[in-house]
Tab-separated table of C-alpha atoms in Angstrom:
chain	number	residue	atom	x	y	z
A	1	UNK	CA	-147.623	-64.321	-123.897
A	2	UNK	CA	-148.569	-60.709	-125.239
A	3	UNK	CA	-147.118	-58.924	-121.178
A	4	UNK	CA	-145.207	-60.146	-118.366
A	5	UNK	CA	-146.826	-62.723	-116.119
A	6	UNK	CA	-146.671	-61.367	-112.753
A	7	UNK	CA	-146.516	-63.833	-109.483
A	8	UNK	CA	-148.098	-62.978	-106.214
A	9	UNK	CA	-145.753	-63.160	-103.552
A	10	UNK	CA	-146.578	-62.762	-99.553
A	11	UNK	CA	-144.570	-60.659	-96.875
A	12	UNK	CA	-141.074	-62.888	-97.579
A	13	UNK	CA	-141.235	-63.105	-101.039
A	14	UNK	CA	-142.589	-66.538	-100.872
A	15	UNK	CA	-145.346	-68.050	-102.567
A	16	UNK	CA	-149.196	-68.427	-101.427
A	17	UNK	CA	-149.481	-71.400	-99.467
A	18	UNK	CA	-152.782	-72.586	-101.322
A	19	UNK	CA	-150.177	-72.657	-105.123
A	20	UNK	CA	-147.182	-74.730	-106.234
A	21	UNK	CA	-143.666	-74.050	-104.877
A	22	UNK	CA	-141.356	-72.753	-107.426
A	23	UNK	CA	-138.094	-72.185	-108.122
A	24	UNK	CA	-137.685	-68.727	-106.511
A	25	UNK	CA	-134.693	-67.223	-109.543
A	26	UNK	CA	-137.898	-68.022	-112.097
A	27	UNK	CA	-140.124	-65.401	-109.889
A	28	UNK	CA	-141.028	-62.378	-111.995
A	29	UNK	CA	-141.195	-59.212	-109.873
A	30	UNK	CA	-143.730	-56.262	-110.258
A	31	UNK	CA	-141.967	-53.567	-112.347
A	32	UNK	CA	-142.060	-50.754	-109.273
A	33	UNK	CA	-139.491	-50.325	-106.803
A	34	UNK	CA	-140.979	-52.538	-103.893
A	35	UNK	CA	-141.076	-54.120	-106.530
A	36	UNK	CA	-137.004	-54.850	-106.937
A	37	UNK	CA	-136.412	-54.191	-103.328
A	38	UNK	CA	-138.831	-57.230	-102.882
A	39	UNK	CA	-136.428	-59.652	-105.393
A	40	UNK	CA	-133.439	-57.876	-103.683
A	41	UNK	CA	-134.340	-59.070	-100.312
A	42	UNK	CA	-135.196	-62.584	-101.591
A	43	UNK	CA	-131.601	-62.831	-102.938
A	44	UNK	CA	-129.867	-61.630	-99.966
A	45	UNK	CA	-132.130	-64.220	-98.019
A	46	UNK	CA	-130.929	-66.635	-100.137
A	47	UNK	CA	-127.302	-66.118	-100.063
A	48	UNK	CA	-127.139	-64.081	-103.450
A	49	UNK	CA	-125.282	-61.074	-102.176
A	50	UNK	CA	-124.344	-60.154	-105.347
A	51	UNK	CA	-121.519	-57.004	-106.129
A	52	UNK	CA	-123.610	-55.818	-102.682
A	53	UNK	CA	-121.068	-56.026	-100.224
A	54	UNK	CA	-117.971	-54.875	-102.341
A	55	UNK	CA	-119.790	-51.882	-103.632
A	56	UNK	CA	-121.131	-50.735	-99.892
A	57	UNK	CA	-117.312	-51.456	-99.116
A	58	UNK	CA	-116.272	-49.349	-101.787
A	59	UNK	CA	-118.573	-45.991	-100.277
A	60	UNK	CA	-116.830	-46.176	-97.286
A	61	UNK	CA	-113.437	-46.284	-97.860
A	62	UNK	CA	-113.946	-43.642	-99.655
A	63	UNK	CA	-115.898	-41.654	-96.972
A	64	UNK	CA	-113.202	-42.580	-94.506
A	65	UNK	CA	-110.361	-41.298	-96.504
A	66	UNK	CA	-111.757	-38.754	-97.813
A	67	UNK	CA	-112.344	-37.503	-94.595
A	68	UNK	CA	-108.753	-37.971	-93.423
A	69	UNK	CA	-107.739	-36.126	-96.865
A	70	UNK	CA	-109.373	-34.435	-99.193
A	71	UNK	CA	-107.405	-35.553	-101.945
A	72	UNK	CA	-108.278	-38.554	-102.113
A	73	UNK	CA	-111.596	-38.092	-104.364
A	74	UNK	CA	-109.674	-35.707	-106.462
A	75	UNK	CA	-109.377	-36.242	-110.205
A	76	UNK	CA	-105.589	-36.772	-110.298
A	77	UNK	CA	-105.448	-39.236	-107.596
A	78	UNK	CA	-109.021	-41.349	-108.716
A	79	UNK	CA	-107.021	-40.971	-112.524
A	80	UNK	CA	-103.780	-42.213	-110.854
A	81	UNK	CA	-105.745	-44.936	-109.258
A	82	UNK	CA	-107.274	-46.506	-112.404
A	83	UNK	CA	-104.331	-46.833	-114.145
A	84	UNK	CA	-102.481	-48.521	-111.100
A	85	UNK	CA	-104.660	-50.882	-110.813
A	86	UNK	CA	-104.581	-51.927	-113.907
A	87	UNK	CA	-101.682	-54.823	-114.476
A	88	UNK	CA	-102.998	-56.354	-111.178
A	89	UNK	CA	-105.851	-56.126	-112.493
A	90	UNK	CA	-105.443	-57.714	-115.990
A	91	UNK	CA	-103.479	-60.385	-113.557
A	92	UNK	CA	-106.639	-60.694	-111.861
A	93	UNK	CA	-108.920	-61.590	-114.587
A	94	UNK	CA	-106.723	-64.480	-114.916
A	95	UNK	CA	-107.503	-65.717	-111.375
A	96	UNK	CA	-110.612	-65.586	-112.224
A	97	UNK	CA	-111.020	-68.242	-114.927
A	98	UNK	CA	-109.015	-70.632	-112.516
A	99	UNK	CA	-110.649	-69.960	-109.164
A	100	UNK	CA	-114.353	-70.750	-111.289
A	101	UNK	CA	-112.495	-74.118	-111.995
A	102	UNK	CA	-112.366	-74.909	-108.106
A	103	UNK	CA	-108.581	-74.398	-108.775
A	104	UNK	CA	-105.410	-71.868	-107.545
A	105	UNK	CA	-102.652	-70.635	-110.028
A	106	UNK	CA	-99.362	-69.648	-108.002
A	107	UNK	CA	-97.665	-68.881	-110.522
A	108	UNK	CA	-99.001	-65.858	-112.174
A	109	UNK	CA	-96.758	-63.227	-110.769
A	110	UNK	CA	-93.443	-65.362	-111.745
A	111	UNK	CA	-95.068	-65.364	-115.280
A	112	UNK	CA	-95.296	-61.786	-115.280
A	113	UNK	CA	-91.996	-61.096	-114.124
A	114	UNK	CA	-90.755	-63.533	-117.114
A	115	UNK	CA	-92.872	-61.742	-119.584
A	116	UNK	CA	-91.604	-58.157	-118.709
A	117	UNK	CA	-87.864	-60.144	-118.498
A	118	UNK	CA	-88.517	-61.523	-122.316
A	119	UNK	CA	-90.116	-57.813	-123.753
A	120	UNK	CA	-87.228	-55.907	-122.128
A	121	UNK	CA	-84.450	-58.227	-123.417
A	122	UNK	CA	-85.852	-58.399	-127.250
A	123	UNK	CA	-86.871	-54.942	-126.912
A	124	UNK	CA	-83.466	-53.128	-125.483
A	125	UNK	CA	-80.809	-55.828	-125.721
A	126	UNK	CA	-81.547	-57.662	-129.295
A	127	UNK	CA	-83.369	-54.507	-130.801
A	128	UNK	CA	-86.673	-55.649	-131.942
A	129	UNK	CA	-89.548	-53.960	-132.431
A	130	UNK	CA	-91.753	-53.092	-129.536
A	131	UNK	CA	-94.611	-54.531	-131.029
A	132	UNK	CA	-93.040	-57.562	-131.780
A	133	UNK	CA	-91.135	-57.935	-128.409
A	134	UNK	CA	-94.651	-57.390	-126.858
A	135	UNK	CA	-96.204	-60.822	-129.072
A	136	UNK	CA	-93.198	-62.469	-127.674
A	137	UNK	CA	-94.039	-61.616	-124.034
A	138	UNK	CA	-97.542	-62.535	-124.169
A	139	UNK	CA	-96.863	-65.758	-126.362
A	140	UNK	CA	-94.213	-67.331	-123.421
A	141	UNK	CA	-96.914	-66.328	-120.970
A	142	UNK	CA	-99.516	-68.261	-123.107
A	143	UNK	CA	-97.100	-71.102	-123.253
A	144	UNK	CA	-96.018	-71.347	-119.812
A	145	UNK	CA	-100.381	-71.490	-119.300
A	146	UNK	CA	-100.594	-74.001	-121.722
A	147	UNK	CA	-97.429	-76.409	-120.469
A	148	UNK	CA	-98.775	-76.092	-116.939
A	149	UNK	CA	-102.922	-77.165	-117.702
A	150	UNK	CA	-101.196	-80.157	-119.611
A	151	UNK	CA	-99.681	-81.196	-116.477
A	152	UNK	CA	-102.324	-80.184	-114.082
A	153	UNK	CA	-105.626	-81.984	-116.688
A	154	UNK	CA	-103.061	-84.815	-118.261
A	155	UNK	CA	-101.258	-85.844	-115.551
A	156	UNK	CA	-103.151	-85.221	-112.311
A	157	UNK	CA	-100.758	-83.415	-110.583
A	158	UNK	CA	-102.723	-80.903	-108.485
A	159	UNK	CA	-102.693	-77.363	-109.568
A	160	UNK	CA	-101.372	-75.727	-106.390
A	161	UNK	CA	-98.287	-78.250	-106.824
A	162	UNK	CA	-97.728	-77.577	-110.715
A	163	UNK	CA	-98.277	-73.655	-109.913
A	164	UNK	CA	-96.210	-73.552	-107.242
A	165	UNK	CA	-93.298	-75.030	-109.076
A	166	UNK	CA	-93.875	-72.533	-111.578
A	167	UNK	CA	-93.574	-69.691	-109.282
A	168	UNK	CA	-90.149	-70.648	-108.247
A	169	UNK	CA	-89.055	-71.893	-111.858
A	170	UNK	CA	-90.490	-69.334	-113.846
A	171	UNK	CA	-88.490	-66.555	-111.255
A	172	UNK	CA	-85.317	-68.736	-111.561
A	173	UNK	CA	-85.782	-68.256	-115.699
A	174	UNK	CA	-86.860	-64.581	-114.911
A	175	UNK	CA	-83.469	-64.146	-113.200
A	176	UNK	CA	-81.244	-65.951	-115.911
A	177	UNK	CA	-82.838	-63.675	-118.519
A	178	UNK	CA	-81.682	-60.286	-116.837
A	179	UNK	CA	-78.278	-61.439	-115.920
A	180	UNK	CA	-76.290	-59.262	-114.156
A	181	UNK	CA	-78.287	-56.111	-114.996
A	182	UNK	CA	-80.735	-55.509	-112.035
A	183	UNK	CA	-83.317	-53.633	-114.257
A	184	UNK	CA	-83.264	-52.954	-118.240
A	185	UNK	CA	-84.751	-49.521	-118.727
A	186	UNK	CA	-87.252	-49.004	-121.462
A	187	UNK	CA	-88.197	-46.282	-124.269
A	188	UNK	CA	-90.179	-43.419	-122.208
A	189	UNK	CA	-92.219	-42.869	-126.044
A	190	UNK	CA	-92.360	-46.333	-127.962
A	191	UNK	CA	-95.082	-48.065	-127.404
A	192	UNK	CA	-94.606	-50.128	-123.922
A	193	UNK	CA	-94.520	-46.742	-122.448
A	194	UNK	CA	-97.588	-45.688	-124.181
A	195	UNK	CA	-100.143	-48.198	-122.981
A	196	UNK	CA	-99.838	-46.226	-119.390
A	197	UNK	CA	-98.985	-43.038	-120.123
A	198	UNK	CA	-101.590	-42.588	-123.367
A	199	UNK	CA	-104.821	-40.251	-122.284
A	200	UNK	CA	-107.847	-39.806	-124.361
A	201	UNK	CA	-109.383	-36.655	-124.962
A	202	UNK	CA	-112.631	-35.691	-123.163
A	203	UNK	CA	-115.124	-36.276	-126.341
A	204	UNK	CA	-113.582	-39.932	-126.164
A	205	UNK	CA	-114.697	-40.660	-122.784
A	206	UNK	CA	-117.882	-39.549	-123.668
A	207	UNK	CA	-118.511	-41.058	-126.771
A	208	UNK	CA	-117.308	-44.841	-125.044
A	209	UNK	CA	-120.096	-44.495	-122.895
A	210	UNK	CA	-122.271	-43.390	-125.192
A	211	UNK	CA	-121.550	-46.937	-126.802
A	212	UNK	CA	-121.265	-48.366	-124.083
A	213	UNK	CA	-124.707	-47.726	-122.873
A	214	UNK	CA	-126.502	-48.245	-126.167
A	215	UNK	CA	-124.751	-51.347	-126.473
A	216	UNK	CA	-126.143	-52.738	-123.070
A	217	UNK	CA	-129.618	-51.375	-124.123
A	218	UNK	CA	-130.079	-53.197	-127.228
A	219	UNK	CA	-128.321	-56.447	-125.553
A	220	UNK	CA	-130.969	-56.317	-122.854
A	221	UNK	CA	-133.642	-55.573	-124.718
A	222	UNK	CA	-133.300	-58.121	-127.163
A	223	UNK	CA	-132.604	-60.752	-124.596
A	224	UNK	CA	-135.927	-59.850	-122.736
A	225	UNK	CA	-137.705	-59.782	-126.475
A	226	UNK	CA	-136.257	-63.224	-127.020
A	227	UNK	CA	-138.013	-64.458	-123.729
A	228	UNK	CA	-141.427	-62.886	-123.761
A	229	UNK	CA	-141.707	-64.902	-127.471
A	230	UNK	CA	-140.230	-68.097	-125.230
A	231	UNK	CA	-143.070	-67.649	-122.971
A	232	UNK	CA	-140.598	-66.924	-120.038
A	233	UNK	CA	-140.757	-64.414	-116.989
A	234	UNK	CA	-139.206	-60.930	-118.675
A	235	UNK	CA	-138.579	-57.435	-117.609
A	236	UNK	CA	-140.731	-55.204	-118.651
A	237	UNK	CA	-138.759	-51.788	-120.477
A	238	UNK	CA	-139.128	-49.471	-117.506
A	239	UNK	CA	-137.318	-52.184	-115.360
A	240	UNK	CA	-134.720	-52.301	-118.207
A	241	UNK	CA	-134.317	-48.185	-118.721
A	242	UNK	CA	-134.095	-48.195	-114.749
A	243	UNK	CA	-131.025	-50.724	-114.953
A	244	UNK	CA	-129.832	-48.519	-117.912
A	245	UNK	CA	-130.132	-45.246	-115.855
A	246	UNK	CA	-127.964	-47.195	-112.694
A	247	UNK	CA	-125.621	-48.519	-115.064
A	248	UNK	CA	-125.311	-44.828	-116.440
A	249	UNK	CA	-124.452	-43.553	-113.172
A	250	UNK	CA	-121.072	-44.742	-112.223
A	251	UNK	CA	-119.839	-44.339	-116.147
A	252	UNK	CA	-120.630	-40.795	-116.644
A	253	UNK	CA	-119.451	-40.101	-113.403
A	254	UNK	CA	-116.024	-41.374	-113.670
A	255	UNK	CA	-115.582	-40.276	-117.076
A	256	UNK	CA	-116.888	-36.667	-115.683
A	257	UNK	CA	-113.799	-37.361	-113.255
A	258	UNK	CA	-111.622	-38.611	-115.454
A	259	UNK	CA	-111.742	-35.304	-117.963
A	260	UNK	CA	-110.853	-33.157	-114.923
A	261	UNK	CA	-107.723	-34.593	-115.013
A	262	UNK	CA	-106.167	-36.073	-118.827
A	263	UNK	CA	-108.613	-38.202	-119.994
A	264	UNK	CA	-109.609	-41.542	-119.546
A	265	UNK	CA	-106.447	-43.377	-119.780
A	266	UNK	CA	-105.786	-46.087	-122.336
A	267	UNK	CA	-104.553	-48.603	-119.010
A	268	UNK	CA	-107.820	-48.614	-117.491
A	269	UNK	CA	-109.666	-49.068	-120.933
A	270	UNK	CA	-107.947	-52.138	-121.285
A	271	UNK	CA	-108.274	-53.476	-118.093
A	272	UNK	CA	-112.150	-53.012	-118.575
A	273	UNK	CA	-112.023	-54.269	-122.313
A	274	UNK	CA	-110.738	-57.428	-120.496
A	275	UNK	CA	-113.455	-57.700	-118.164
A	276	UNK	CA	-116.252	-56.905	-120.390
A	277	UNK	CA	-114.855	-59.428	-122.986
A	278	UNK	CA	-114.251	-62.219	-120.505
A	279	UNK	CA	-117.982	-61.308	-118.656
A	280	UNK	CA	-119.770	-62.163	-122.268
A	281	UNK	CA	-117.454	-64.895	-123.285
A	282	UNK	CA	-118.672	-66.469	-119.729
A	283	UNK	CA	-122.228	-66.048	-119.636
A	284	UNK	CA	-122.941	-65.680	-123.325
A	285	UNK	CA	-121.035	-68.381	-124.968
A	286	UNK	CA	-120.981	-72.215	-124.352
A	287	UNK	CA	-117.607	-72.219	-123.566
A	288	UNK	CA	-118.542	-69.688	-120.472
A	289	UNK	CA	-121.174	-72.561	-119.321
A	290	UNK	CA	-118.664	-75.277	-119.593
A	291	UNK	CA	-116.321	-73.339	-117.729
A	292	UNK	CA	-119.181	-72.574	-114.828
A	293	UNK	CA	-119.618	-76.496	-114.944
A	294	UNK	CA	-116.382	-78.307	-114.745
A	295	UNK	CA	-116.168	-75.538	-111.515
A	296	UNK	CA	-119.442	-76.948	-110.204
A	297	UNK	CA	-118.347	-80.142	-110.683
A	298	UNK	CA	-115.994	-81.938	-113.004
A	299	UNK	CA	-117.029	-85.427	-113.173
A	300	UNK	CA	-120.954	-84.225	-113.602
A	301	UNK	CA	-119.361	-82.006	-116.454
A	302	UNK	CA	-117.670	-84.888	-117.851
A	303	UNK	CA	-120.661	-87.113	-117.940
A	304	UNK	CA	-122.443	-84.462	-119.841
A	305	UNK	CA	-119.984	-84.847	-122.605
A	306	UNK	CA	-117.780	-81.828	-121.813
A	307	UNK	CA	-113.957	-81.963	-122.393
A	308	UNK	CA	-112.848	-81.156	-118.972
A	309	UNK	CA	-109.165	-81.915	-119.841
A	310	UNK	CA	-109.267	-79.138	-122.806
A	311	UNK	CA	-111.166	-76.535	-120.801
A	312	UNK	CA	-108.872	-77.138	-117.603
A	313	UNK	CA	-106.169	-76.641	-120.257
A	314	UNK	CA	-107.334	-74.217	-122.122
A	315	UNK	CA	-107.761	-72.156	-118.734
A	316	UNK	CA	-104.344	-71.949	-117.688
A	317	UNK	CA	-103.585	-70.789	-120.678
A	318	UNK	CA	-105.921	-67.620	-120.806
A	319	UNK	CA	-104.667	-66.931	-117.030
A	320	UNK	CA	-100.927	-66.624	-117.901
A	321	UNK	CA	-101.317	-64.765	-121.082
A	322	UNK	CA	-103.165	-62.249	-118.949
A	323	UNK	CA	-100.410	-62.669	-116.017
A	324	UNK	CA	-97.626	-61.763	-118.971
A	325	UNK	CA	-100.123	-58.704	-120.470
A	326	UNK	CA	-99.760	-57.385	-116.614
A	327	UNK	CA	-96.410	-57.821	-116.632
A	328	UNK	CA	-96.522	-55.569	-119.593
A	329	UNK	CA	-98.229	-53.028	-117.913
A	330	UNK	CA	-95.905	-53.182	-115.206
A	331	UNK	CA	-92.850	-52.530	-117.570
A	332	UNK	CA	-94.820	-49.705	-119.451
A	333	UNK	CA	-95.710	-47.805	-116.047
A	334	UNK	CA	-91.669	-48.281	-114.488
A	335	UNK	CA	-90.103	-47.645	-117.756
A	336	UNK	CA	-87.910	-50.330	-117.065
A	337	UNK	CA	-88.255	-54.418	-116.114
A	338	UNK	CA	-86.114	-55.257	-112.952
A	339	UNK	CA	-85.736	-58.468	-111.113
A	340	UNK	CA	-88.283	-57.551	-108.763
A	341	UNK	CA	-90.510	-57.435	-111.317
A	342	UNK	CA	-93.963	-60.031	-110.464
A	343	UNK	CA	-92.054	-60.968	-107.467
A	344	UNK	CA	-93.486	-58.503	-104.738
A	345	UNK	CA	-97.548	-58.367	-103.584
A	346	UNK	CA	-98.729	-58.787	-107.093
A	347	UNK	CA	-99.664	-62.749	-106.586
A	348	UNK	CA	-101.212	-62.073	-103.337
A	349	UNK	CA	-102.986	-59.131	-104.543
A	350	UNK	CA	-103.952	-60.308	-107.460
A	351	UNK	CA	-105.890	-63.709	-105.429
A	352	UNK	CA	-107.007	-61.129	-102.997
A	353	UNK	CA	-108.440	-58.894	-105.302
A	354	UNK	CA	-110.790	-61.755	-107.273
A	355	UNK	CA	-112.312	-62.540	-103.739
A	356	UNK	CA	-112.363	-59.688	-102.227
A	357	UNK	CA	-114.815	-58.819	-105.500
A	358	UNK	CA	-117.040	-61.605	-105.416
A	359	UNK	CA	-115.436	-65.131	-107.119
A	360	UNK	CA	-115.905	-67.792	-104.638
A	361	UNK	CA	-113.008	-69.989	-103.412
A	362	UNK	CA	-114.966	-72.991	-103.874
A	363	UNK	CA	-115.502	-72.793	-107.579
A	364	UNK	CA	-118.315	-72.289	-109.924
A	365	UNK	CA	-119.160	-68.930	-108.953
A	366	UNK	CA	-118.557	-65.634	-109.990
A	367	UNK	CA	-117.852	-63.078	-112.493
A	368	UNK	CA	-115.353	-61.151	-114.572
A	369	UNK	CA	-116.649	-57.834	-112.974
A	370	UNK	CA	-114.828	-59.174	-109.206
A	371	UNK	CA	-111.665	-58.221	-110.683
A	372	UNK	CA	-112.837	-54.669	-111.552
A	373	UNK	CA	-114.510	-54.010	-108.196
A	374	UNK	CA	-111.426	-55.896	-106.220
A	375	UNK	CA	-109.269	-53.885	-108.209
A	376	UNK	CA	-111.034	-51.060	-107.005
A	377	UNK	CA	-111.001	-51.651	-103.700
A	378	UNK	CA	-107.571	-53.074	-102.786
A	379	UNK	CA	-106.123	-49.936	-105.397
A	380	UNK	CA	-108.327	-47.455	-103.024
A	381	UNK	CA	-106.932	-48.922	-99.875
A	382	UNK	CA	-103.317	-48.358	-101.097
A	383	UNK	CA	-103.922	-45.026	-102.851
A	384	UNK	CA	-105.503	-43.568	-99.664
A	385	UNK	CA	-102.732	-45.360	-97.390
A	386	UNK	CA	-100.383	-43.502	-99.488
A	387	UNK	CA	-101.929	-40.162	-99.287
A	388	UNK	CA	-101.988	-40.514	-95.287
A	389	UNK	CA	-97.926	-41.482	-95.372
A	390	UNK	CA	-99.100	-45.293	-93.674
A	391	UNK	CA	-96.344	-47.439	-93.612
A	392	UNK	CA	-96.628	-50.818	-95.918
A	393	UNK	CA	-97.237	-52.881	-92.953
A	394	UNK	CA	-100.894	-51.125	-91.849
A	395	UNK	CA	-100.998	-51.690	-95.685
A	396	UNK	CA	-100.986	-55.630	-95.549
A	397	UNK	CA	-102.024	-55.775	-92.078
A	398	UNK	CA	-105.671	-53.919	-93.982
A	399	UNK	CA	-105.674	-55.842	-96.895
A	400	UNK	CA	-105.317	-59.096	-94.791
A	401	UNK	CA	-108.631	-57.734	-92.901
A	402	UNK	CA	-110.749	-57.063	-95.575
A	403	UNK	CA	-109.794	-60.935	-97.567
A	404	UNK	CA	-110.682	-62.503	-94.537
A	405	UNK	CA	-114.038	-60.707	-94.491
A	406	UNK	CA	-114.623	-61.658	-98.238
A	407	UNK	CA	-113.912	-64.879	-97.570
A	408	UNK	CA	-116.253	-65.119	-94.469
A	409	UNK	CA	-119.056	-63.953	-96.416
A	410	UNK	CA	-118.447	-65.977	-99.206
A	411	UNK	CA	-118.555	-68.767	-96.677
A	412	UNK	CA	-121.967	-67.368	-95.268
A	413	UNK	CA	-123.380	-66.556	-98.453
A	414	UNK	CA	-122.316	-70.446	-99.535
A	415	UNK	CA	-124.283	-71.652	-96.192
A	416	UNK	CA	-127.299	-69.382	-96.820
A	417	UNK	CA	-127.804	-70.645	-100.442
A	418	UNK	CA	-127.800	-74.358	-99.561
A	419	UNK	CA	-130.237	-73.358	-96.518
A	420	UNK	CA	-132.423	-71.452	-99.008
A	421	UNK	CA	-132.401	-74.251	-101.676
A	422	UNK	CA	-133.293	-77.211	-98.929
A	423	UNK	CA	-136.085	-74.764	-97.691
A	424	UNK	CA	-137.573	-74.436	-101.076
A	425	UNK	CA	-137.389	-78.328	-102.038
């Protein structure tokens, strides 16, 4: 196939009556805008509402608050933002790989509060390095993953009961740990304190995205080489500059915003890292489909020859490592680890966060990006809250709101996709 075979599609985006039905995600669109509004619509129709929602969200918050203050789009308080978001955030990834398993991990802000316990005792009380106390912290929160997927996949004790014991055992170990000392202060210039506090100067920013982009270019382009010579549906390269050019966008804009301020800050970077690692590692890698398939369903997945035990396993695992990394975080923004430490909203948060950007409650779907744009939003809630001296409560009382609405549409979206799918049989 030398170009890309275009389908005819009526008003709906359906096909002719007078052809064969087929599979409407195989469709190739006309490379024009009415083109991708046309595939947009079908989608939406469909129940694939996409980032959609949480980035139309996202706008107006932002109006709103900006129009209460005019702070609140500032560079200091959008740079604030990014880096508060991020140990929720890393904690978020982690919910992530569990809630695409069909499954719920309670546990991950007791594991974080146990990770900063363990770096703040080896690091201040028994003198070790800060490096190594930091290895420590995220190998306990690795093994606390690992004991509790043995349990869960091994012994068929459901994961909200194995998590939920965690959440109260892991605390009760958190507490032991820190003794009598409410909080063990850290070094304000080791390096704990500099994974928050480090800021990149502005030719950095700019040279990540220059990367960045060029990366996603030659990733896209030789995807859509590789299916032309498969004979497959492909975008043709001014669809793929286009989604290069959107992509650009919201990149050079925030690193625009970022340099008004210090820099891009080394927090957020690895917060994204995380997500752009765990995004390929799930759609590019067979691991990423075996994960998407024990979600969908675990006994097909096991008659397919997948090891649903070790990925179940292996799961946990990768979700408390991340829990203890955001208890790092935590540490290195306070200065200090306290009892309180994983204990507050962070759990709660964290779960709201993944829905409230896009992973689905009833497993199998969604993406690494949710915890980026639920970090965003939830972190944009509480940052303009702030600004407007709200009290904690209207806080929650928000939050609450906008889960349930996530949830409600991932419900919808659920209904419309299983409408869509009997309609096109």
């Amino acid at each position: 196939m030398s170009q890309q075979t275009h389908v005819s599609h009526d008003a709906d985006g359906a096909q002719p009556q007078n052809g064969p039905r087929r599979d409407p995600r195989l469709l190739a669109t006309a490379a024009s805008p009415s083109g991708w509004l046309q595939a947009l619509r079908r989608n939406l129709k469909g129940g694939e509402l996409g980032a959609v929602p949480v980035i139309v969200g996202l706008l107006l918050i932002a109006i709103v608050f900006q129009s209460m203050n005019d702070r609140f789009l500032s560079p200091q308080n959008l740079s604030n933002l990014t880096v508060q978001i991020a140990a929720v955030g890393l904690m978020t990834t982690g919910v992530i790989m569990v809630l695409l398993l069909g499954e719920i991990d309670l546990s991950i802000g007791s594991v974080a509060g146990l990770s900063a316990g363990v770096l703040a005792v080896l690091a201040v009380r028994h003198g070790w390095s800060e490096w190594a106390a930091i290895g420590a912290a995220l190998t306990i929160g690795l093994l606390v993953g690992l004991i509790h997927g043995v349990i869960f996949a091994k012994m068929g004790v459901p994961a909200f009961v194995v998590t939920l014991a965690g959440l109260l055992g892991w605390q009760g170990v958190h507490l032991y740990l820190m003794g009598g000392d409410g909080s063990i202060n850290t070094s304000a210039n080791g390096p704990i304190a500099m994974l928050t506090q480090t800021y990149f100067v502005p030719v950095v920013g700019w040279f990540l995205v220059a990367v960045a982009l060029v990366l996603y270019l030659l990733s896209v382009l030789t995807a859509e080489r590789r299916r032309r010579i498969a004979g497959l549906p492909y975008k043709p390269l001014s669809e793929v500059l286009f989604r290069t050019f959107l992509l650009s966008l919201p990149l050079v804009g925030g690193v625009w915003i970022l340099n008004q301020f210090k820099g891009v800050p080394l927090a957020f970077l690895i917060f994204v890292g995380f997500v752009v690692v765990l995004d390929l590692v799930l759609r590019k890698t067979r691991y990423g489909r075996m994960v998407y398939a024990v979600g969908g369903s675990s006994e097909a997945a096991r008659r397919a020859g997948i090891n649903v035990d070790l990925i179940r396993i292996s799961v946990f695992g990768i979700a408390s490592t991340l829990a203890a990394l955001g208890g790092i975080m935590l540490v290195s923004r306070n200065f200090a680890a306290s009892v309180s430490t994983g204990g507050g909203a962070e759990l709660m948060m964290a779960i709201a966060a993944a829905v409230i950007g896009g992973t689905s409650l009833f497993g199998g779907r969604g993406n690494a990006y949710s915890a980026l744009l639920g970090g965003l939003v939830l972190g944009a809630i509480t940052s303009g809250l702030l600004l407007l001296q709200m009290d904690t409560s209207v806080r929650f009382m928000i939050t609450a709101a906008v889960l349930l609405i996530a949830v409600v549409l991932d419900a919808v979206s659920r209904r419309g996709r299983k409408t869509h799918a009997r309609g096109g049989a």
